[in-house]
Coordinates of N, CA and C in Angstrom, one line a residue:
M1 N -12.9 -3.6 4.2 CA -11.5 -3.7 4.3 C -10.9 -2.6 3.0
A2 N -11.6 -1.9 2.6 CA -11.2 -1.1 1.5 C -9.9 -0.1 1.9
G3 N -9.7 0.2 3.2 CA -8.6 1.0 3.4 C -7.3 0.2 3.8
L4 N -7.3 -1.1 3.4 CA -6.2 -1.8 3.8 C -5.8 -2.5 2.5
N5 N -6.0 -1.9 1.3 CA -5.6 -2.3 -0.1 C -4.2 -2.0 -0.2
F6 N -3.6 -1.4 0.6 CA -2.2 -1.1 0.4 C -1.4 -2.3 0.8
L7 N -2.1 -3.3 1.3 CA -1.5 -4.6 2.0 C -1.5 -5.6 1.2
N8 N -2.3 -5.5 -0.1 CA -2.3 -6.4 -1.1 C -1.2 -6.8 -1.9
P9 N -0.2 -5.7 -2.0 CA 1.0 -6.5 -2.6 C 1.9 -7.3 -1.5
I10 N 1.9 -6.8 -0.3 CA 2.6 -7.4 1.0 C 2.0 -8.9 0.9
R11 N 0.6 -8.8 1.0 CA -0.1 -10.2 1.1 C 0.6 -11.1 -0.1
N12 N 0.3 -10.6 -1.3 CA 0.7 -11.5 -2.4 C 2.0 -12.0 -2.5
S13 N 3.1 -11.1 -1.9 CA 4.3 -11.4 -2.2 C 4.8 -12.4 -1.1
V14 N 3.9 -12.4 0.1 CA 4.2 -13.3 1.3 C 3.6 -14.7 0.6
K15 N 2.2 -14.7 0.0 CA 1.7 -15.9 -0.5 C 2.8 -16.4 -1.5
S16 N 3.4 -15.6 -2.3 CA 4.0 -16.1 -3.4 C 5.5 -16.8 -2.9
M17 N 6.0 -16.2 -1.6 CA 7.4 -17.0 -1.1 C 6.7 -18.3 -0.6
Y18 N 5.6 -18.3 0.2 CA 5.3 -19.5 0.8 C 4.9 -20.5 -0.3
N19 N 4.4 -20.2 -1.4 CA 4.2 -21.3 -2.4 C 5.3 -21.7 -2.9
R20 N 6.4 -21.1 -2.9 CA 8.0 -21.4 -3.5 C 8.4 -22.4 -2.6
L21 N 8.2 -22.4 -1.2 CA 8.9 -23.0 -0.2 C 8.5 -24.7 -0.5
P22 N 9.7 -25.4 -0.2 CA 9.7 -26.7 -0.7 C 8.5 -27.3 0.4
S23 N 8.0 -28.5 0.1 CA 7.1 -29.0 1.2 C 8.1 -29.8 2.2
M24 N 7.5 -29.3 3.5 CA 8.3 -30.3 4.5 C 7.2 -30.7 5.6
E25 N 7.5 -31.6 6.3 CA 6.8 -32.1 7.4 C 7.5 -31.6 8.7
L26 N 6.8 -30.9 9.5 CA 7.4 -30.5 10.8 C 6.8 -31.3 12.0
K27 N 8.0 -32.0 12.6 CA 7.5 -32.7 13.5 C 7.3 -32.0 14.8
K28 N 6.2 -32.1 15.5 CA 5.8 -31.4 16.7 C 6.9 -31.2 17.9
D29 N 7.6 -32.4 18.2 CA 8.7 -32.5 19.0 C 9.8 -31.4 18.8
K30 N 10.2 -31.4 17.3 CA 11.4 -30.7 17.0 C 10.9 -29.1 17.2
V31 N 9.7 -28.8 16.9 CA 9.2 -27.5 17.0 C 9.2 -27.1 18.4
I32 N 8.8 -27.8 19.3 CA 8.5 -27.5 20.7 C 9.8 -27.4 21.2
D33 N 10.9 -28.2 20.8 CA 12.3 -28.2 21.5 C 13.0 -26.9 20.9
S34 N 12.8 -26.7 19.7 CA 13.4 -25.2 19.2 C 12.8 -24.3 19.9
V35 N 11.4 -24.1 19.9 CA 11.0 -23.1 20.9 C 11.6 -22.8 22.4
A36 N 11.7 -24.3 22.9 CA 12.2 -24.4 24.4 C 13.8 -24.0 24.3
Y37 N 14.4 -24.3 23.2 CA 16.0 -23.7 23.2 C 16.2 -22.3 23.1
I38 N 15.3 -21.5 22.3 CA 15.2 -20.3 22.2 C 14.7 -19.6 23.6
G39 N 13.9 -20.0 24.2 CA 13.3 -19.7 25.5 C 14.5 -19.7 26.4
R40 N 15.2 -20.7 26.3 CA 16.3 -21.0 27.5 C 17.7 -20.1 27.0
K41 N 18.0 -20.0 26.2 CA 19.4 -19.5 25.7 C 19.1 -18.2 25.0
W42 N 18.1 -17.9 24.4 CA 18.1 -16.3 23.8 C 18.0 -15.4 25.1
T43 N 18.7 -14.6 25.4 CA 18.4 -13.6 26.3 C 17.6 -12.6 25.9
S44 N 17.4 -11.3 26.9 CA 16.5 -10.3 26.3 C 17.2 -9.3 25.4
P45 N 18.4 -9.3 25.5 CA 18.9 -8.5 24.3 C 18.9 -8.9 22.9
Q46 N 18.9 -10.3 22.9 CA 18.7 -10.9 21.5 C 17.5 -10.9 21.2
Q47 N 16.6 -10.9 22.0 CA 15.1 -10.9 21.6 C 14.9 -9.4 21.2
R48 N 15.7 -8.4 22.0 CA 15.1 -7.1 21.3 C 15.7 -6.7 20.1
V49 N 17.1 -7.4 19.8 CA 17.2 -7.3 18.4 C 16.5 -7.9 17.1
V50 N 16.0 -9.1 17.7 CA 14.9 -9.9 16.7 C 13.7 -9.0 16.5
M51 N 13.2 -8.4 17.5 CA 12.1 -7.3 17.4 C 12.5 -6.1 16.8
G52 N 13.7 -5.6 16.8 CA 14.2 -4.5 15.8 C 14.3 -4.7 14.5
V53 N 14.8 -5.8 14.3 CA 14.8 -6.4 12.8 C 13.5 -6.6 12.3
T54 N 12.6 -7.0 12.8 CA 11.3 -7.3 12.4 C 10.6 -5.8 12.2
A55 N 10.8 -5.1 13.2 CA 10.1 -3.9 13.1 C 10.7 -3.0 12.0
I56 N 12.1 -3.0 11.8 CA 12.6 -2.0 10.5 C 12.2 -2.7 9.1
A57 N 11.9 -4.2 9.2 CA 11.6 -4.8 7.9 C 10.2 -4.3 7.7
M58 N 9.3 -4.2 8.5 CA 7.7 -4.1 8.3 C 7.4 -2.9 8.4
Q59 N 7.5 -1.9 9.6 CA 6.9 -0.6 9.8 C 6.9 0.3 9.0
P60 N 8.2 0.7 8.5 CA 8.3 1.9 7.5 C 7.7 1.6 6.3
V61 N 7.5 0.2 5.9 CA 7.0 0.0 4.8 C 5.4 0.5 4.6
I62 N 4.8 -0.1 6.1 CA 3.4 0.2 6.3 C 3.2 1.7 6.4
D63 N 4.2 2.6 6.6 CA 4.2 4.0 6.9 C 4.2 4.5 5.5
A64 N 5.0 4.0 4.9 CA 5.2 4.7 3.4 C 4.1 4.6 2.5
H65 N 3.2 3.4 2.8 CA 1.9 3.2 1.9 C 0.7 3.8 2.6
N66 N 0.9 4.2 3.7 CA -0.4 5.2 4.4 C -1.2 6.3 3.5
K67 N -2.0 6.0 2.7 CA -2.9 6.9 1.8 C -3.6 7.8 2.4
S68 N -3.6 7.8 3.8 CA -4.7 8.8 4.5 C -3.9 9.9 4.7
V69 N -2.6 10.2 4.4 CA -1.8 11.3 4.5 C -1.1 11.7 3.3
D70 N -0.7 12.9 3.4 CA 0.2 13.4 2.0 C 1.6 12.8 1.9
E71 N 2.1 12.9 0.8 CA 3.3 12.5 0.7 C 4.6 13.0 1.6
K72 N 4.7 14.3 2.0 CA 5.6 14.8 3.0 C 5.4 14.2 4.3
T73 N 4.1 14.1 4.7 CA 4.1 13.5 6.1 C 4.4 12.0 5.9
R74 N 4.1 11.2 4.8 CA 4.3 9.6 4.9 C 5.9 9.7 5.0
K75 N 6.8 10.6 4.4 CA 8.2 10.5 4.5 C 8.8 10.9 5.7
V76 N 8.0 11.9 6.2 CA 8.5 12.1 7.6 C 8.3 11.0 8.6
S77 N 7.0 10.4 8.6 CA 6.8 9.4 9.2 C 7.6 8.3 9.1
V78 N 8.2 7.8 8.0 CA 9.1 6.6 7.7 C 10.1 7.2 8.4
A79 N 10.7 8.2 8.3 CA 12.0 8.6 8.8 C 12.2 8.6 10.3
R80 N 10.8 9.1 10.9 CA 10.7 9.1 12.4 C 10.5 7.6 13.0
T81 N 9.8 6.9 12.1 CA 9.8 5.4 12.6 C 11.1 4.7 12.4
I82 N 11.9 4.9 11.5 CA 13.2 4.1 11.1 C 14.2 4.6 12.5
A83 N 14.1 6.0 12.7 CA 14.9 6.6 13.7 C 14.6 6.0 15.2
K84 N 13.1 5.8 15.6 CA 12.7 5.3 16.6 C 13.2 3.9 16.8
I85 N 13.1 2.9 15.9 CA 13.4 1.6 15.9 C 14.8 1.4 16.1
V86 N 15.7 2.3 15.2 CA 17.2 2.4 15.4 C 17.6 2.7 16.9
A87 N 17.0 3.8 17.3 CA 17.3 4.2 18.6 C 16.8 3.3 19.7
G88 N 15.4 2.8 19.8 CA 15.0 1.8 20.6 C 15.7 0.5 20.8
T89 N 16.3 0.1 19.7 CA 17.0 -1.2 19.3 C 18.3 -1.3 19.9
A90 N 19.1 -0.1 19.6 CA 20.5 0.1 20.0 C 20.4 0.4 21.6
T91 N 19.5 1.2 22.1 CA 19.5 1.5 23.7 C 19.2 0.4 24.3
G92 N 18.2 -0.4 23.8 CA 17.5 -1.4 24.5 C 18.8 -2.7 24.7
Y93 N 19.3 -2.9 23.3 CA 20.1 -4.0 23.4 C 21.4 -3.9 24.4
A94 N 21.9 -2.2 24.4 CA 23.2 -2.2 25.0 C 22.7 -2.1 26.7
I95 N 21.4 -1.5 27.0 CA 21.2 -1.4 28.4 C 21.1 -2.8 29.0
R96 N 20.3 -3.6 28.0 CA 19.9 -5.1 28.7 C 21.2 -5.6 28.7
Y97 N 22.0 -5.8 27.8 CA 23.2 -6.5 27.8 C 24.0 -6.0 29.1
A98 N 24.3 -4.8 29.2 CA 25.0 -4.3 30.2 C 24.3 -4.8 31.6
C99 N 23.3 -4.6 32.0 CA 22.6 -4.9 33.3 C 22.8 -6.5 33.3
I100 N 22.7 -7.6 32.3 CA 22.8 -8.8 32.7 C 24.3 -9.1 32.9
K101 N 25.3 -8.5 32.2 CA 26.5 -8.7 32.5 C 27.0 -8.3 33.9
G102 N 26.2 -6.9 34.4 CA 26.4 -6.5 35.7 C 25.9 -7.5 36.8
I103 N 24.6 -8.1 36.7 CA 24.0 -8.9 37.6 C 25.0 -10.3 37.5
A104 N 25.7 -10.9 36.4 CA 26.6 -11.9 36.3 C 27.9 -11.7 37.1
A105 N 28.4 -10.5 37.1 CA 29.7 -10.1 37.9 C 29.2 -10.0 39.3
T106 N 27.9 -9.8 39.7 CA 27.6 -9.6 41.2 C 26.8 -10.6 41.8
S107 N 27.0 -11.7 40.8 CA 26.2 -12.9 41.5 C 27.1 -14.2 41.3
K108 N 28.2 -14.1 41.8 CA 29.0 -15.2 41.8 C 29.2 -16.1 43.0
T109 N 29.5 -17.5 42.7 CA 29.5 -18.3 43.9 C 30.8 -18.3 44.3
L110 N 30.9 -19.0 45.7 CA 32.2 -19.2 46.4 C 33.2 -19.5 45.5
A111 N 33.0 -20.6 44.5 CA 34.1 -21.2 43.7 C 34.6 -20.5 42.6
D112 N 33.6 -19.3 42.2 CA 33.9 -18.4 41.1 C 34.8 -17.0 41.7
I113 N 35.0 -17.0 43.0 CA 35.6 -15.9 43.7 C 36.8 -16.2 43.9
P114 N 38.1 -15.3 43.5 CA 39.3 -15.5 43.6 C 39.6 -15.6 45.1
K115 N 40.6 -16.6 45.7 CA 41.0 -16.9 47.1 C 41.5 -15.6 47.6
N116 N 42.3 -14.8 46.7 CA 42.8 -13.5 47.5 C 41.9 -12.4 47.2
A117 N 40.7 -12.5 46.8 CA 39.8 -11.4 47.0 C 39.6 -10.7 48.2
S118 N 39.4 -9.4 48.5 CA 39.1 -8.8 49.9 C 37.9 -9.1 50.2
P119 N 37.6 -9.0 51.7 CA 36.0 -9.4 52.0 C 35.2 -8.2 51.5
M120 N 35.6 -7.0 51.2 CA 34.5 -6.2 50.6 C 34.2 -6.7 49.2
K121 N 35.2 -7.1 48.6 CA 35.0 -7.5 47.0 C 34.4 -8.6 46.9
K122 N 34.6 -9.8 47.9 CA 33.8 -10.8 47.9 C 32.3 -10.5 48.2
K123 N 31.9 -9.8 49.4 CA 30.6 -9.2 49.4 C 29.9 -8.6 48.2
F124 N 30.7 -7.7 47.5 CA 30.2 -7.1 46.0 C 30.1 -8.2 45.0
M125 N 30.9 -9.2 45.0 CA 31.0 -10.2 44.0 C 29.6 -10.9 44.3
Q126 N 29.1 -11.1 45.5 CA 28.1 -12.1 45.8 C 26.7 -11.2 46.1
L127 N 26.8 -9.8 45.8 CA 25.5 -9.1 46.1 C 24.3 -9.6 45.6
F128 N 24.1 -10.2 44.3 CA 22.9 -10.5 44.0 C 23.0 -12.3 43.5
T129 N 23.8 -12.9 44.3 CA 23.7 -14.3 44.5 C 22.8 -14.7 45.1
P130 N 21.7 -15.7 44.5 CA 20.7 -16.0 45.4 C 21.1 -17.3 46.4
K131 N 20.4 -17.1 47.6 CA 20.7 -18.0 48.6 C 20.1 -19.3 48.4
N132 N 18.8 -19.4 47.7 CA 18.1 -20.8 47.7 C 18.4 -21.6 46.3
L133 N 19.3 -21.0 45.4 CA 19.3 -21.6 43.8 C 20.7 -22.4 44.0
D134 N 20.7 -23.6 43.7 CA 21.8 -24.5 43.6 C 22.6 -24.0 42.4
P135 N 24.1 -23.6 42.8 CA 24.6 -22.9 41.8 C 25.4 -24.4 40.9
A136 N 25.2 -25.7 41.4 CA 25.8 -26.7 40.3 C 24.5 -26.8 39.0
N137 N 23.6 -26.3 39.4 CA 22.4 -26.1 38.3 C 22.8 -25.0 37.3
K138 N 23.8 -25.0 36.4 CA 24.2 -24.0 35.7 C 22.9 -23.5 34.6
D139 N 22.3 -24.1 34.3 CA 21.0 -23.5 33.5 C 20.1 -22.7 34.3
A140 N 19.6 -23.0 35.5 CA 18.9 -22.4 36.2 C 19.7 -21.1 36.9
F141 N 20.9 -21.1 37.2 CA 21.8 -19.9 37.4 C 21.8 -19.1 36.4
A142 N 21.8 -19.6 35.1 CA 22.1 -18.5 33.8 C 20.7 -17.8 33.6
Q143 N 19.7 -18.7 33.9 CA 18.3 -18.1 33.7 C 18.1 -16.9 34.8
Y144 N 18.4 -17.3 35.9 CA 18.3 -16.4 37.2 C 19.1 -15.0 36.7
R145 N 20.3 -15.1 36.3 CA 21.2 -14.1 35.9 C 20.4 -13.3 34.8
N146 N 19.9 -14.1 33.7 CA 19.4 -13.1 32.5 C 18.0 -12.6 33.2
A147 N 17.2 -13.5 34.0 CA 15.9 -12.6 34.4 C 16.0 -11.4 35.3
M148 N 17.3 -11.4 36.3 CA 17.3 -10.6 37.0 C 17.9 -9.3 36.6
G149 N 18.9 -9.6 35.3 CA 19.6 -8.4 34.4 C 18.3 -7.7 33.6
T150 N 17.4 -8.6 33.2 CA 16.4 -7.9 32.5 C 15.4 -7.1 33.4
I151 N 15.1 -7.5 34.6 CA 14.4 -6.9 35.5 C 14.9 -5.5 35.8
V152 N 16.1 -5.5 36.1 CA 17.1 -4.4 36.6 C 17.2 -3.2 35.2
S153 N 17.2 -4.0 34.2 CA 17.4 -3.0 32.9 C 15.9 -2.4 32.6
L154 N 14.8 -3.1 33.1 CA 13.3 -2.5 32.8 C 13.4 -1.1 33.8
F155 N 14.1 -1.1 35.1 CA 14.4 0.1 35.6 C 15.1 1.1 35.1
V156 N 16.3 0.7 34.6 CA 17.3 1.7 34.1 C 16.5 2.4 32.9
M157 N 15.8 1.5 32.0 CA 15.4 2.1 30.7 C 14.0 3.0 31.1
M158 N 13.4 2.9 32.2 CA 12.5 4.2 32.6 C 13.1 5.5 32.6
F159 N 14.3 5.6 33.0 CA 15.1 6.7 33.0 C 15.8 7.2 31.4
T160 N 16.4 6.0 30.8 CA 17.1 6.2 29.6 C 16.3 6.7 28.5
N161 N 14.8 6.2 28.5 CA 14.0 6.4 27.5 C 13.9 8.1 27.2
F162 N 13.9 8.8 28.4 CA 14.0 10.2 28.2 C 15.3 10.7 28.2
A163 N 16.4 10.2 28.7 CA 17.5 10.7 28.8 C 18.4 10.4 27.6
I164 N 18.2 9.3 27.0 CA 18.9 8.8 25.8 C 17.8 8.8 24.4
D165 N 17.1 7.8 24.5 CA 16.0 7.4 23.5 C 15.5 8.5 22.7
A166 N 14.9 9.6 23.5 CA 14.1 10.5 22.9 C 15.1 11.3 22.2
P167 N 16.2 11.9 22.7 CA 17.2 12.9 22.2 C 17.6 12.4 20.8
L168 N 18.1 10.8 21.1 CA 18.7 10.3 19.7 C 17.9 9.7 18.7
T169 N 16.5 9.8 19.2 CA 15.3 9.7 18.2 C 15.4 10.9 17.2
K170 N 15.4 12.1 18.1 CA 15.1 13.4 17.4 C 16.3 13.5 16.6
F171 N 17.5 13.2 16.8 CA 18.7 13.4 16.3 C 18.8 12.8 15.1
L172 N 18.4 11.5 15.0 CA 18.2 10.6 14.0 C 17.4 10.9 12.8
T173 N 15.9 11.3 13.4 CA 15.0 11.7 12.4 C 15.5 12.9 11.9
N174 N 16.2 13.9 12.3 CA 16.5 15.0 11.7 C 17.8 14.9 10.8
K175 N 18.4 13.9 10.9 CA 19.7 13.4 10.0 C 18.9 12.8 8.9
I176 N 18.1 12.0 9.0 CA 17.2 11.1 8.0 C 16.4 12.2 7.1
I177 N 15.7 13.1 7.5 CA 15.0 14.0 7.0 C 16.0 15.2 6.1
K178 N 17.0 15.4 6.7 CA 17.9 16.2 5.9 C 18.5 15.4 4.9
Y179 N 18.9 14.0 4.8 CA 19.2 13.4 4.0 C 18.3 13.2 2.9
Q180 N 16.9 13.1 3.1 CA 16.1 13.0 2.0 C 15.7 14.3 1.3
Q181 N 15.9 15.5 2.1 CA 16.1 16.8 1.3 C 17.1 17.0 0.3
E182 N 18.2 16.5 0.8 CA 19.6 16.7 -0.2 C 19.1 16.0 -1.2
K183 N 18.9 14.7 -1.0 CA 18.2 13.8 -2.5 C 17.3 14.4 -3.1
G184 N 16.2 15.3 -2.7 CA 15.2 15.9 -3.3 C 14.0 15.0 -3.2
E185 N 14.1 14.1 -2.2 CA 12.9 13.2 -2.0 C 11.8 14.1 -1.2
I186 N 12.1 15.2 -0.3 CA 11.1 15.9 0.6 C 11.5 17.5 0.1
K187 N 10.5 17.8 -0.2 CA 10.6 19.4 -1.0 C 10.3 20.2 0.4

């Protein structure tokens, strides 16, 4: 594990933070209930933000301490990693959120549709309404909308990864590198 020596400071600070935590007893039911709550209530856009925050906190640090490449390569790698994470998180969140909202708008129950809506609008508002799901079960209906929106967003992101993410990543990488050059960090 000689190649992972750069992780020692991280390991030591995590251990130090853990040792400073007050001792507490976790009740199994409370942990399970918390995880179940997050699983039911947190939608994929929120989960994407959590992944993005975790990635921005960890990956640039790992890239910055990669001793197997020269210093300029490390700094460019950090810039590219930050740009990828920011672009991926921003577009991933926006697309997932928009798709879930779109599915919610097109999966209305009869009670949710205005009485004066035209037949065409009623049909559109029920385009993705499931036939076999009880709309009275609000939790199951919300989970259906989130799941369907996430599935649709995965198909949308197959195209936006090339159309939006890649150019945005390149743009952000160039901005970060230019900023580092102006500060004299990259020569």
